[in-house]
Amino acid sequence: MTDKVRLASVGLGRWARVLARGAQRGDQVELYSCFSRDPERRAKFQEEFGIERSAATYEELLADDAVEGVVITTPNDTHKQVVTQALEAGKAVYTDKPIAHTLEDANRIAAAVRDTGGVFAVGHSSRRLSGHREMKRWIEDGRLGEVSLAEANFSNERGLELTPQTWRWYADKSPGGAFIQLGVHHADTLQFLLGPVKSVSAHARKLFTKAEVPDAVMAVLEFESGALGYIGTGWASPGVYSMNLLGTKANLMYDLDFTHWDESHLADDWSTLTSQFYGESVRQPVDLPRTDMFREQLEEFGLAARGAATVEVGAQEAVRALAVVRAVIESSARNGEAVSLQEVIESTQAAPAVP
Amino acid sequence: MTDKVRLASVGLGRWARVLARGAQRGDQVELYSCFSRDPERRAKFQEEFGIERSAATYEELLADDAVEGVVITTPNDTHKQVVTQALEAGKAVYTDKPIAHTLEDANRIAAAVRDTGGVFAVGHSSRRLSGHREMKRWIEDGRLGEVSLAEANFSNERGLELTPQTWRWYADKSPGGAFIQLGVHHADTLQFLLGPVKSVSAHARKLFTKAEVPDAVMAVLEFESGALGYIGTGWASPGVYSMNLLGTKANLMYDLDFTHWDESHLADDWSTLTSQFYGESVRQPVDLPRTDMFREQLEEFGLAARGAATVEVGAQEAVRALAVVRAVIESSARNGEAVSLQEVIESTQAAPAVP
C-alpha cells in the first residue's frame, strides 16, 4: 500500500512520457492509470512506466474512484472537452499548456473550474525554472531596481519538421503557431515576474515552415507597471531559450540550453544566470538552486488534489497567458496596432445571463 | 613633412576626444586643426592632441586650404548647418551619427552632398565591429542559412544622468531619446546585415529619466526580405550591447562589454561571438579578427577625401537609419501600428520642383 497521490495520464504521446518521467523522479505521486484511444499505445505506455492499470475508455478511467487526478497531454483543441469532463467527474485536473487553443475554450474551462470547485492546474512549467525563480527574488528584494525592459526568446526548429499528419500544422488547432506553443511560456513567466500585461503589439509571419501557422513572431508587451516586454519566437532555427531583465540597479541575463529542456532535473546544469551591476566589466554568474520543473508541478498538483497544496498556475493565470497569444494574432492582423489584453479577454467571454 | 590626410575637429567635447584617440592610433590621418566657439576648450583640445593649429571661427577653419576634411561632433540639431557649410566650402565631411536630429535636416544634407559632389561620411561605426563583420560573412557564404529573427539591444544608464544643461535632455534636439542615440546604431547595422527595412512598429516610453525624451523603446522591424528584427534600447540600466541572428542553419550570438565601447581598439577583447548549430549543447566561440572601428572609419574617410577610398556609410545609408528612428516615433504615436519606411522618407522630402 502506498500513500502516493494516484494520477492517470491521458493522451499518451511524447509529452506524456516527459511528464511521466518527471513524476517518477519524485515520491509524492504515482502514475496509477492511463488512457489513449489506441489500445496498442495504451499497453506500451502502461508497460513502459509500470502503471497498475489502463482504461479502455475515458469514461472508464474517470469512473475509477482510485484515480485522484488526471494529467492531460491531448492536443490543445481537445482540452475543453477532456478537461471539463474530468472536472465534472470530480477529478483534479492538470493540463499541459496552453490551457486551450482558443480563449473561448479557455473561458469555458475556467467556468467549469468555478462551477465544480475542482482543483485545476496548467503546465506553465517554465516559470519554475531556477533562473526565473531567482529573477523573481531579485525583483522582490529590490536588487534589480525598477525593470524597464524585459526581453525573451523561445525558438526551435519544429516549424521546419511539421507535417500535415500533426495537429500543430493547422491554424484552427494551433493558432499562432510558434507563439502558442513556445511564446506562451514567456507570456506566463513574464507576467509572473512583472505583473499583468496591459497591451500587445505584434507581427506574426510564415517564413520557412510549410505548415499553416506562423514560424516567426515578435511581440512587444506593455505591462500595467509601465515596463516594456519583448517576446521573440521562431520555429526555423536551432533552439534558443533566454530572458534578459534590464533594471535601474542591475541587469540579469538568463540562458538555457534548449537541447536539455525535456530533462528538467538537468536543466539547471545547462543554464546560466549572470548579473551585471554598473561599472562591472565582466558579468557575474549567479548560483542557481537545483530545481525540477516537471516533477515539482506534478507533485504540487497531486498534493493539491488532496487539499495539501495550492496550485500556482490555475485557470486565471493560464487565461492571461493565452490572452497574450490571442492579442498577438489580433495585433498582427491590425498591422501591429496594440491590442488591450482586458478587451481581448472580455470580448471572448459569453454575455452574462439576464437575471 | 607628412603625407597624412589633414583633418580638423569641430565640436570639441567627449566624443571628439574618443575619435581623436582613434585617429591617432593610425597613421593615415592627422588632426591638423580644430574649432569650438569656446577659446579655452579649443586651446585645451589643441594641446591635448598636439594639434598644429586652431581656428577662431568656423569660417576661418573652412578657409584653411590645408584642411582636407572636417570631423564633426557638434549636437545633432546643428549638423545641417555645420555639415552643409563645410561641403559648400569644398571640404570632405565626416559627422557623428545620427546624420541629423530630423529627417528633414538629413534630406537637406543629402541634397547638399549631391549638389556639391563632396565626400561625406557618417559615423555609424558599430557595423564595423568585428562581430558584425563576421555575421555578414556568415550570411553571405550561407553558413547561417536564411535569417528569420534578428534581435538587438543597446542600452546604458545615460537617461538617469541627463540634466537640462545637456542637449540630449530635449525632445526637439534629440527626438526619440535613447533610440536616436543608441538604437540608431542597430538600425544601421541590421540594414547592413539584412538589407532594407520595410516597416517599423514601436513603443517608446519615458519611465525613469527626468529628461523630455523616451528612455525605454522597443521596435519591431520588418525587412524587405521578410525577416523580422527587434531593437530594444533603454537609458536606465547598466550597459548592454548585443545582437542575435537566428538562421535556418545556425544562430549567431554577439555580446559586447559596453564599458569598453569608447576604446574601440580593445572592443574585440571584450566581445564574444558564439555560434550554435543543430544538436550542439554548447555554443562555440567564433574567432574574431582584431578591428578598431573609430580608427578605421576615420582612415577610410581621410583616404576618401583624397579619392583613394570609398565611404561605406554615406548620406543614403544614414538617412535609412534615421528613418527608422522617425518611424519609431510615428508608430509609437499611432499605438504601435506599423509605419512604412519609404513613406516616412518621402513624406519628409520637399516636393520636387515643377519643371
XYZ file of C-alpha atoms in Angstrom:
710
model
C 0.000 0.000 0.000
C 1.207 3.447 -0.903
C 0.241 6.909 0.213
C 1.243 8.480 -3.105
C -1.395 10.522 -4.917
C -2.834 8.402 -7.722
C -2.752 10.136 -11.086
C -3.838 8.992 -14.533
C -2.197 10.001 -17.826
C -4.498 10.913 -20.685
C -3.062 11.350 -24.197
C -0.005 9.135 -24.332
C 2.399 10.816 -26.747
C 5.901 12.264 -26.394
C 4.929 14.865 -23.818
C 3.097 12.358 -21.598
C 6.425 10.500 -21.367
C 8.366 13.632 -20.396
C 5.840 14.297 -17.620
C 5.725 10.634 -16.522
C 9.494 10.628 -16.100
C 9.172 13.873 -14.108
C 6.523 12.332 -11.819
C 8.585 9.187 -11.298
C 11.635 11.200 -10.226
C 9.658 12.199 -7.125
C 7.921 10.304 -4.368
C 4.662 12.204 -3.967
C 2.613 10.985 -6.908
C 2.112 7.674 -8.642
C 1.012 7.016 -12.207
C -1.824 4.636 -11.483
C -3.863 4.537 -14.684
C -3.737 5.752 -18.284
C -5.855 6.154 -21.360
C -5.421 6.653 -25.077
C -7.924 5.668 -27.753
C -5.253 3.447 -29.337
C -5.077 0.138 -27.346
C -1.545 -0.610 -28.527
C -0.280 2.807 -27.469
C -2.033 2.365 -24.134
C -0.434 -1.035 -23.483
C 3.004 0.241 -24.434
C 2.749 3.262 -22.137
C 1.421 1.130 -19.272
C 4.320 -1.259 -19.598
C 6.962 1.448 -20.086
C 6.078 3.212 -16.849
C 4.907 0.195 -14.811
C 1.393 1.569 -14.446
C -1.089 -0.544 -12.483
C -3.997 -0.316 -14.887
C -5.204 1.201 -18.129
C -8.722 2.173 -19.127
C -10.480 1.095 -22.324
C -12.456 4.331 -22.453
C -12.030 7.800 -20.955
C -15.317 7.277 -19.122
C -13.942 4.117 -17.540
C -10.853 5.996 -16.350
C -12.981 8.800 -14.872
C -15.299 6.281 -13.172
C -12.352 4.765 -11.289
C -12.622 6.076 -7.729
C -8.951 5.344 -7.085
C -7.906 7.991 -9.639
C -7.396 11.271 -7.752
C -6.238 13.416 -10.646
C -5.750 13.285 -14.416
C -2.744 14.580 -16.340
C -3.810 15.681 -19.811
C -1.495 15.967 -22.800
C -4.007 15.647 -25.617
C -3.949 18.186 -28.490
C -4.780 21.756 -27.467
C -8.101 21.802 -29.311
C -9.394 18.823 -27.275
C -8.648 20.379 -23.870
C -12.094 21.881 -23.306
C -13.858 18.541 -23.711
C -11.278 16.399 -21.928
C -10.776 18.840 -19.040
C -14.407 19.665 -18.346
C -15.421 16.004 -18.493
C -12.839 15.191 -15.819
C -13.811 18.160 -13.646
C -17.450 17.124 -13.836
C -16.440 13.606 -12.808
C -14.921 15.141 -9.654
C -11.288 14.627 -10.605
C -8.475 17.099 -10.061
C -7.154 18.123 -13.486
C -3.691 19.019 -14.735
C -3.431 20.008 -18.399
C -0.403 20.863 -20.416
C -0.050 24.450 -21.622
C -1.683 26.283 -23.276
C -4.933 25.866 -21.357
C -6.719 25.602 -24.710
C -6.261 26.635 -28.349
C -8.782 29.471 -28.130
C -9.781 31.924 -25.420
C -13.384 30.868 -25.900
C -12.491 27.308 -24.887
C -10.258 28.604 -22.090
C -13.133 30.660 -20.687
C -15.385 27.577 -20.715
C -12.748 25.640 -18.817
C -12.394 28.490 -16.310
C -16.174 28.477 -15.856
C -16.162 24.707 -15.292
C -13.447 25.124 -12.653
C -15.605 27.750 -10.909
C -18.806 25.710 -11.201
C -17.316 22.428 -9.993
C -14.939 23.927 -7.425
C -12.397 21.403 -8.683
C -8.610 21.517 -8.471
C -7.146 22.676 -11.779
C -3.540 23.218 -12.820
C -1.933 24.249 -16.122
C 1.609 23.222 -17.065
C 3.227 26.630 -17.416
C 6.347 24.974 -16.126
C 8.943 27.469 -17.279
C 8.193 29.988 -14.518
C 9.515 27.276 -12.160
C 12.964 27.222 -13.772
C 15.546 28.113 -11.184
C 16.701 31.152 -13.188
C 13.214 32.635 -13.212
C 12.683 31.935 -9.501
C 15.959 33.772 -8.846
C 14.870 36.679 -11.063
C 11.682 36.922 -9.005
C 13.712 37.092 -5.783
C 15.899 39.884 -7.228
C 12.807 41.854 -8.242
C 11.116 41.379 -4.891
C 14.106 42.249 -2.712
C 14.996 45.300 -4.816
C 18.379 44.150 -6.132
C 17.307 44.802 -9.746
C 15.783 48.191 -9.028
C 12.924 49.014 -11.382
C 12.741 46.944 -14.562
C 12.288 48.942 -17.755
C 12.985 46.337 -20.454
C 12.375 42.572 -20.338
C 13.408 40.593 -23.394
C 12.760 36.914 -24.010
C 13.171 34.430 -26.804
C 11.990 30.840 -27.170
C 12.704 29.273 -30.530
C 13.431 25.908 -32.082
C 13.337 24.096 -35.401
C 9.928 22.389 -35.132
C 8.352 24.512 -37.866
C 10.769 23.013 -40.384
C 9.748 19.466 -39.347
C 5.944 19.769 -39.180
C 3.865 17.581 -41.468
C 0.132 17.567 -42.234
C -0.101 14.464 -40.006
C 0.485 16.585 -36.864
C -2.166 18.820 -35.345
C 0.332 21.656 -34.858
C 0.366 22.059 -38.649
C -3.145 23.540 -38.669
C -4.175 27.128 -37.907
C -7.524 26.064 -36.451
C -5.871 23.652 -33.997
C -2.761 25.634 -33.100
C -3.477 29.308 -33.877
C -0.375 31.463 -33.550
C 1.975 28.566 -34.403
C 5.340 29.052 -32.722
C 3.856 31.624 -30.357
C 1.089 29.463 -28.872
C 3.484 26.522 -28.458
C 6.656 28.324 -27.290
C 5.989 32.049 -26.728
C 3.097 31.277 -24.384
C 5.664 30.084 -21.805
C 7.260 33.536 -21.691
C 3.790 35.141 -21.756
C 3.159 33.407 -18.424
C 6.633 33.788 -16.934
C 6.879 37.499 -17.718
C 3.511 38.108 -16.026
C 4.703 36.013 -13.060
C 7.761 38.284 -12.844
C 6.411 41.702 -13.799
C 2.667 41.559 -13.214
C -0.209 41.810 -15.681
C 0.278 42.703 -19.350
C -1.797 45.690 -20.434
C -1.440 45.514 -24.212
C 0.341 43.675 -27.010
C 1.743 44.790 -30.377
C 2.901 42.021 -32.659
C 3.861 40.780 -36.080
C 3.487 37.106 -36.954
C 4.920 35.748 -40.202
C 5.040 32.417 -42.002
C 8.545 32.416 -43.459
C 10.078 28.963 -43.807
C 7.581 26.422 -42.475
C 5.266 24.604 -44.854
C 2.603 24.444 -42.122
C -0.389 26.793 -41.998
C 0.887 28.671 -38.941
C 3.461 31.416 -38.272
C 7.071 30.403 -37.649
C 8.396 33.895 -36.849
C 6.652 36.079 -34.282
C 7.778 39.210 -32.480
C 5.590 40.743 -29.786
C 6.042 43.888 -27.701
C 4.162 43.865 -24.394
C 3.282 46.836 -22.273
C 2.874 45.887 -18.625
C 0.463 47.650 -16.295
C 3.582 48.670 -14.322
C 4.775 50.641 -17.353
C 7.664 48.303 -18.198
C 8.056 47.091 -21.771
C 8.495 43.435 -22.659
C 9.510 41.617 -25.799
C 8.895 38.011 -26.790
C 10.515 36.574 -29.901
C 9.588 33.091 -31.042
C 10.778 31.264 -34.115
C 10.297 27.770 -35.445
C 13.077 27.781 -38.022
C 16.416 27.797 -36.177
C 18.434 25.887 -33.576
C 16.842 26.084 -30.122
C 17.018 29.230 -28.001
C 15.586 29.926 -24.552
C 16.603 33.208 -22.999
C 15.388 36.120 -20.912
C 17.102 39.401 -20.030
C 15.811 41.860 -17.450
C 17.213 45.404 -17.518
C 16.748 47.205 -14.216
C 17.735 50.572 -12.840
C 20.177 48.907 -10.414
C 21.313 45.806 -12.318
C 20.658 43.503 -15.257
C 20.005 39.753 -15.163
C 20.644 37.562 -18.211
C 19.293 34.005 -18.322
C 20.151 31.481 -20.967
C 19.107 27.832 -21.049
C 20.362 25.150 -23.383
C 17.218 24.022 -25.144
C 18.568 20.568 -26.003
C 18.063 19.645 -22.322
C 14.557 21.100 -21.977
C 12.816 17.746 -21.596
C 15.113 16.576 -18.776
C 14.035 19.209 -16.303
C 16.108 17.772 -13.449
C 19.189 18.612 -15.540
C 18.026 21.982 -16.884
C 19.871 23.977 -14.208
C 23.146 22.322 -15.202
C 22.653 23.676 -18.693
C 21.533 27.165 -17.683
C 23.427 30.302 -16.872
C 22.128 33.291 -14.990
C 24.510 36.249 -14.889
C 24.187 39.584 -13.163
C 25.582 42.930 -14.226
C 25.925 45.946 -11.979
C 27.200 49.388 -13.007
C 30.869 49.536 -13.893
C 31.389 45.784 -13.955
C 33.346 44.659 -16.983
C 32.534 41.007 -16.588
C 29.108 39.617 -15.751
C 28.992 37.568 -12.595
C 27.437 34.104 -12.563
C 24.552 33.735 -10.098
C 24.299 30.446 -8.231
C 21.086 28.610 -9.005
C 19.498 26.157 -6.575
C 18.633 22.854 -8.282
C 15.040 22.581 -9.436
C 12.966 20.139 -11.469
C 10.035 21.939 -13.023
C 8.075 18.937 -14.331
C 8.426 16.944 -11.128
C 7.589 19.959 -8.957
C 4.450 20.968 -10.814
C 3.076 17.419 -10.772
C 3.822 16.997 -7.077
C 2.186 20.330 -6.296
C -0.823 19.235 -8.357
C -1.023 15.847 -6.664
C -0.865 17.368 -3.194
C -3.444 19.990 -4.208
C -5.781 17.169 -5.246
C -5.707 16.148 -1.566
C -6.029 19.717 -0.309
C -2.434 19.698 0.920
C -1.064 22.329 -1.502
C -2.219 25.270 -3.586
C -1.954 25.271 -7.372
C 0.320 28.071 -8.551
C -0.898 28.281 -12.143
C -4.638 27.816 -12.409
C -7.246 28.930 -14.901
C -6.824 32.649 -14.244
C -3.074 32.736 -14.880
C -3.383 30.435 -17.885
C -6.131 32.561 -19.430
C -3.894 35.633 -19.122
C -1.057 33.799 -20.877
C -3.344 32.603 -23.663
C -4.830 36.100 -23.960
C -1.349 37.317 -24.943
C -1.390 34.750 -27.775
C -4.789 35.946 -28.934
C -3.667 39.579 -28.728
C -0.571 38.700 -30.803
C -2.787 37.275 -33.547
C -5.211 40.220 -33.466
C -2.473 42.846 -33.375
C -0.648 41.224 -36.267
C -3.881 41.307 -38.282
C -4.100 45.025 -37.448
C -0.573 45.731 -38.712
C 0.943 45.865 -35.235
C -1.521 48.194 -33.552
C -1.571 47.492 -29.812
C -4.427 45.307 -28.562
C -5.676 45.596 -24.976
C -5.437 42.334 -23.064
C -8.528 43.097 -20.997
C -10.582 43.787 -24.117
C -9.407 40.555 -25.692
C -10.440 38.595 -22.616
C -13.808 40.315 -22.275
C -14.613 40.023 -25.975
C -14.320 36.248 -25.750
C -16.458 35.830 -22.659
C -20.091 34.908 -23.165
C -22.535 37.709 -22.347
C -23.726 37.409 -18.736
C -27.105 35.728 -18.351
C -30.030 38.133 -17.949
C -31.396 37.735 -14.393
C 56.636 66.874 -43.994
C 53.901 64.324 -43.719
C 51.637 62.671 -46.236
C 48.866 62.103 -43.726
C 45.426 63.439 -44.611
C 44.834 66.651 -42.701
C 41.601 66.654 -40.734
C 40.021 69.243 -38.466
C 37.901 68.510 -35.396
C 34.746 70.585 -34.948
C 32.833 70.407 -31.662
C 35.392 69.520 -29.029
C 33.531 67.530 -26.375
C 33.859 63.996 -25.058
C 33.150 62.326 -28.374
C 35.703 64.447 -30.270
C 38.290 63.017 -27.873
C 37.214 59.422 -28.473
C 37.532 59.977 -32.225
C 40.814 61.897 -31.901
C 42.337 58.996 -29.993
C 41.038 56.664 -32.722
C 42.636 58.786 -35.457
C 45.937 58.956 -33.592
C 46.095 55.177 -33.224
C 46.541 55.015 -37.024
C 48.998 56.528 -39.478
C 46.750 57.663 -42.306
C 45.224 60.853 -40.931
C 46.468 63.760 -38.863
C 44.470 66.106 -36.661
C 45.708 69.376 -38.090
C 43.193 71.964 -36.892
C 40.224 72.313 -34.581
C 37.390 74.621 -33.675
C 34.979 75.215 -30.844
C 33.282 78.506 -30.017
C 34.850 78.359 -26.556
C 38.504 79.548 -26.819
C 39.534 77.778 -23.629
C 38.076 74.473 -24.777
C 39.816 74.956 -28.127
C 43.205 75.578 -26.536
C 42.864 72.607 -24.243
C 41.918 70.253 -27.073
C 44.731 71.578 -29.263
C 47.272 70.953 -26.545
C 45.885 67.579 -25.508
C 46.206 66.141 -29.005
C 49.235 68.123 -30.208
C 47.265 69.775 -32.997
C 49.138 72.224 -35.216
C 46.583 74.989 -35.224
C 43.148 76.032 -34.054
C 40.679 78.375 -35.703
C 38.976 81.341 -34.027
C 35.873 80.899 -36.171
C 34.356 78.054 -38.157
C 34.741 80.201 -41.288
C 38.450 80.538 -40.606
C 38.794 76.767 -40.278
C 36.925 76.187 -43.529
C 39.004 78.836 -45.337
C 42.207 76.969 -44.495
C 43.264 75.237 -47.705
C 45.410 72.772 -45.778
C 42.319 71.247 -44.137
C 41.184 68.343 -46.301
C 38.294 67.131 -44.193
C 36.305 68.065 -41.084
C 35.232 65.714 -38.315
C 32.013 66.984 -36.758
C 30.805 66.066 -33.280
C 28.535 69.030 -32.576
C 24.997 68.401 -31.263
C 22.712 66.577 -33.689
C 20.478 69.580 -34.295
C 23.419 71.643 -35.589
C 24.538 69.064 -38.168
C 22.626 70.514 -41.097
C 24.262 73.930 -40.751
C 27.743 72.735 -39.840
C 27.830 69.969 -42.472
C 26.420 71.919 -45.397
C 28.697 74.891 -44.685
C 31.728 72.593 -44.864
C 30.508 70.850 -48.022
C 29.961 74.197 -49.692
C 33.482 75.209 -48.688
C 34.725 72.173 -50.618
C 35.742 70.108 -47.607
C 35.178 66.406 -47.167
C 32.841 65.940 -44.183
C 32.602 63.257 -41.516
C 29.808 63.679 -38.982
C 28.998 61.599 -35.992
C 25.763 59.589 -36.068
C 22.892 60.246 -36.405
C 23.253 62.262 -39.633
C 20.860 64.824 -38.110
C 18.114 65.050 -35.489
C 15.315 65.151 -38.083
C 14.791 63.533 -41.469
C 14.086 66.973 -42.911
C 17.586 68.105 -41.951
C 19.032 64.797 -43.116
C 17.400 65.210 -46.519
C 18.894 68.710 -46.821
C 22.321 67.310 -46.028
C 21.830 64.531 -48.602
C 20.852 67.170 -51.167
C 23.957 69.232 -50.340
C 26.121 66.129 -50.828
C 24.510 65.580 -54.234
C 24.769 69.225 -55.244
C 28.386 69.702 -54.180
C 29.597 66.229 -55.172
C 31.528 66.276 -51.912
C 32.842 63.372 -49.867
C 30.520 62.673 -46.945
C 30.716 60.026 -44.219
C 28.531 59.317 -41.182
C 29.900 57.635 -38.067
C 27.747 54.529 -37.969
C 30.754 52.804 -36.537
C 29.101 49.773 -34.971
C 28.624 47.931 -38.276
C 32.454 47.816 -38.345
C 32.690 45.844 -35.104
C 34.421 42.560 -35.785
C 31.406 40.562 -34.638
C 29.129 42.258 -37.152
C 31.663 41.846 -39.969
C 31.791 38.142 -39.121
C 27.975 37.942 -39.079
C 27.948 39.468 -42.558
C 30.396 36.819 -43.793
C 28.236 34.027 -42.361
C 25.145 35.471 -44.066
C 26.916 35.904 -47.402
C 28.549 32.478 -47.531
C 25.359 30.700 -46.433
C 26.551 29.319 -43.092
C 23.586 30.895 -41.268
C 21.010 29.770 -43.818
C 18.062 32.146 -44.017
C 17.643 34.550 -41.106
C 14.144 34.726 -39.672
C 14.702 36.650 -36.404
C 17.336 39.302 -35.642
C 17.332 40.706 -32.105
C 19.463 43.569 -30.842
C 19.779 45.655 -27.719
C 21.804 48.767 -26.978
C 21.208 50.275 -23.558
C 23.007 52.231 -20.892
C 22.338 54.463 -17.896
C 22.619 57.901 -19.562
C 18.935 58.690 -19.172
C 19.358 58.617 -15.399
C 22.223 61.135 -15.608
C 20.823 63.699 -18.070
C 20.392 67.272 -16.885
C 18.717 70.272 -18.532
C 22.245 71.545 -19.295
C 22.721 68.839 -21.959
C 21.101 68.965 -25.384
C 20.124 65.283 -25.183
C 17.596 66.275 -22.486
C 15.328 67.969 -25.038
C 12.806 66.345 -27.371
C 13.331 68.965 -30.066
C 17.094 68.371 -30.122
C 17.211 64.613 -29.592
C 13.813 63.221 -30.650
C 13.461 59.558 -29.767
C 15.858 59.817 -26.814
C 17.636 56.517 -26.226
C 16.640 55.307 -29.682
C 18.186 58.146 -31.697
C 21.372 57.987 -29.635
C 21.799 54.215 -29.214
C 19.183 52.324 -31.241
C 20.170 54.134 -34.437
C 23.418 52.120 -34.437
C 21.489 48.854 -34.701
C 19.098 50.476 -37.229
C 22.138 50.894 -39.482
C 23.895 47.626 -38.656
C 20.780 45.498 -39.149
C 20.219 47.055 -42.578
C 23.895 46.458 -43.375
C 23.380 42.803 -42.479
C 19.857 42.065 -43.685
C 19.053 44.726 -46.277
C 16.458 47.476 -46.242
C 13.805 47.785 -43.548
C 10.292 47.891 -44.942
C 8.288 48.961 -41.887
C 8.584 49.657 -38.168
C 6.236 49.061 -35.209
C 7.319 50.599 -31.936
C 6.527 51.733 -28.436
C 8.584 54.492 -26.820
C 8.145 55.294 -23.130
C 9.565 57.771 -20.650
C 9.885 55.673 -17.499
C 12.731 56.715 -15.206
C 14.559 59.623 -16.850
C 13.712 63.173 -15.870
C 14.554 64.351 -19.394
C 11.910 65.095 -22.012
C 12.751 62.053 -24.130
C 11.996 58.317 -24.007
C 14.308 56.062 -22.003
C 12.649 52.747 -22.954
C 11.975 51.895 -26.587
C 11.104 48.619 -28.286
C 10.843 48.440 -32.055
C 9.916 45.561 -34.360
C 11.257 45.886 -37.900
C 10.037 44.066 -40.963
C 12.745 43.747 -43.581
C 12.042 43.707 -47.309
C 13.491 40.172 -47.249
C 10.631 39.114 -44.957
C 12.823 38.655 -41.865
C 11.728 40.252 -38.588
C 14.044 42.393 -36.485
C 13.850 43.742 -32.973
C 15.731 46.662 -31.420
C 15.487 47.334 -27.706
C 17.060 50.463 -26.263
C 16.986 51.657 -22.715
C 18.604 54.527 -20.877
C 18.016 53.314 -17.335
C 20.212 50.261 -16.728
C 23.811 49.059 -16.833
C 25.172 48.987 -20.392
C 24.174 46.291 -22.874
C 25.210 45.813 -26.489
C 24.049 42.602 -28.117
C 22.743 41.106 -31.322
C 21.425 37.604 -32.034
C 20.709 36.252 -35.500
C 18.531 33.128 -35.777
C 19.003 31.334 -39.080
C 17.649 28.160 -40.621
C 21.110 26.561 -40.412
C 22.667 28.197 -37.330
C 22.406 31.002 -34.794
C 25.000 33.677 -34.025
C 25.028 35.494 -30.679
C 27.124 38.637 -30.241
C 27.711 40.354 -26.953
C 29.992 43.330 -26.326
C 31.011 44.743 -22.976
C 29.747 48.301 -23.172
C 32.224 49.640 -20.599
C 34.903 49.354 -23.331
C 32.863 50.951 -26.117
C 34.971 54.108 -26.320
C 38.260 52.186 -26.670
C 37.440 50.629 -29.995
C 40.867 49.022 -30.398
C 40.048 46.933 -27.307
C 36.389 46.233 -28.119
C 37.107 42.828 -29.643
C 38.845 41.715 -26.453
C 35.617 42.417 -24.606
C 33.286 40.842 -27.142
C 32.076 37.315 -27.667
C 30.549 35.884 -30.788
C 29.228 32.355 -30.423
C 27.695 30.040 -32.984
C 25.075 27.386 -32.462
C 24.289 24.597 -34.894
C 21.574 21.950 -34.506
C 22.168 19.439 -31.746
C 25.061 21.310 -30.171
C 24.765 21.520 -26.414
C 27.409 24.180 -26.001
C 27.776 27.250 -28.188
C 31.113 27.531 -29.918
C 33.160 30.722 -29.724
C 33.921 32.261 -33.118
C 37.373 33.785 -33.576
C 37.182 37.487 -34.287
C 39.891 39.329 -36.217
C 41.026 42.472 -34.393
C 39.355 45.656 -35.575
C 39.255 49.299 -34.488
C 36.048 50.890 -35.668
C 36.817 54.525 -34.858
C 40.292 54.408 -36.367
C 39.087 52.545 -39.453
C 36.197 54.849 -40.247
C 38.369 57.968 -39.929
C 41.114 56.465 -42.087
C 38.591 55.432 -44.726
C 37.165 58.945 -44.595
C 40.591 60.559 -44.863
C 41.592 58.426 -47.827
C 38.200 59.083 -49.453
C 38.879 62.807 -49.135
C 41.814 62.172 -51.478
C 39.850 59.889 -53.780
C 41.779 56.868 -52.543
C 38.885 55.086 -50.823
C 35.105 54.847 -50.934
C 32.966 55.888 -47.975
C 30.953 52.923 -46.703
C 28.272 54.868 -44.826
C 27.209 57.988 -46.678
C 24.043 60.049 -46.754
C 21.835 57.330 -48.216
C 22.651 54.708 -45.564
C 22.469 57.288 -42.770
C 19.079 58.551 -43.948
C 17.747 54.981 -43.854
C 18.999 54.548 -40.287
C 17.465 57.847 -39.195
C 14.231 56.958 -40.991
C 13.923 54.002 -38.614
C 14.117 56.466 -35.703
C 11.419 58.644 -37.245
C 9.243 55.586 -37.922
C 9.698 54.522 -34.281
C 8.385 57.885 -33.102
C 5.465 57.894 -35.545
C 4.498 54.284 -34.853
C 4.594 54.856 -31.110
C 2.273 57.838 -31.562
C -0.049 55.511 -33.516
C -0.131 52.910 -30.733
C 2.317 50.592 -32.448
C 0.781 50.470 -35.899
C 3.493 49.709 -38.472
C 4.873 52.698 -40.372
C 6.365 52.274 -43.852
C 9.957 53.413 -44.063
C 9.602 54.554 -47.652
C 6.565 56.672 -46.797
C 8.401 58.242 -43.874
C 11.320 59.166 -46.106
C 9.147 60.510 -48.911
C 6.903 62.480 -46.562
C 9.895 64.441 -45.325
C 11.323 65.240 -48.732
C 10.484 68.594 -50.249
C 8.111 68.396 -53.204
C 10.096 68.167 -56.443
C 10.435 71.468 -58.272
C 7.920 71.932 -61.091
C 9.880 71.945 -64.373
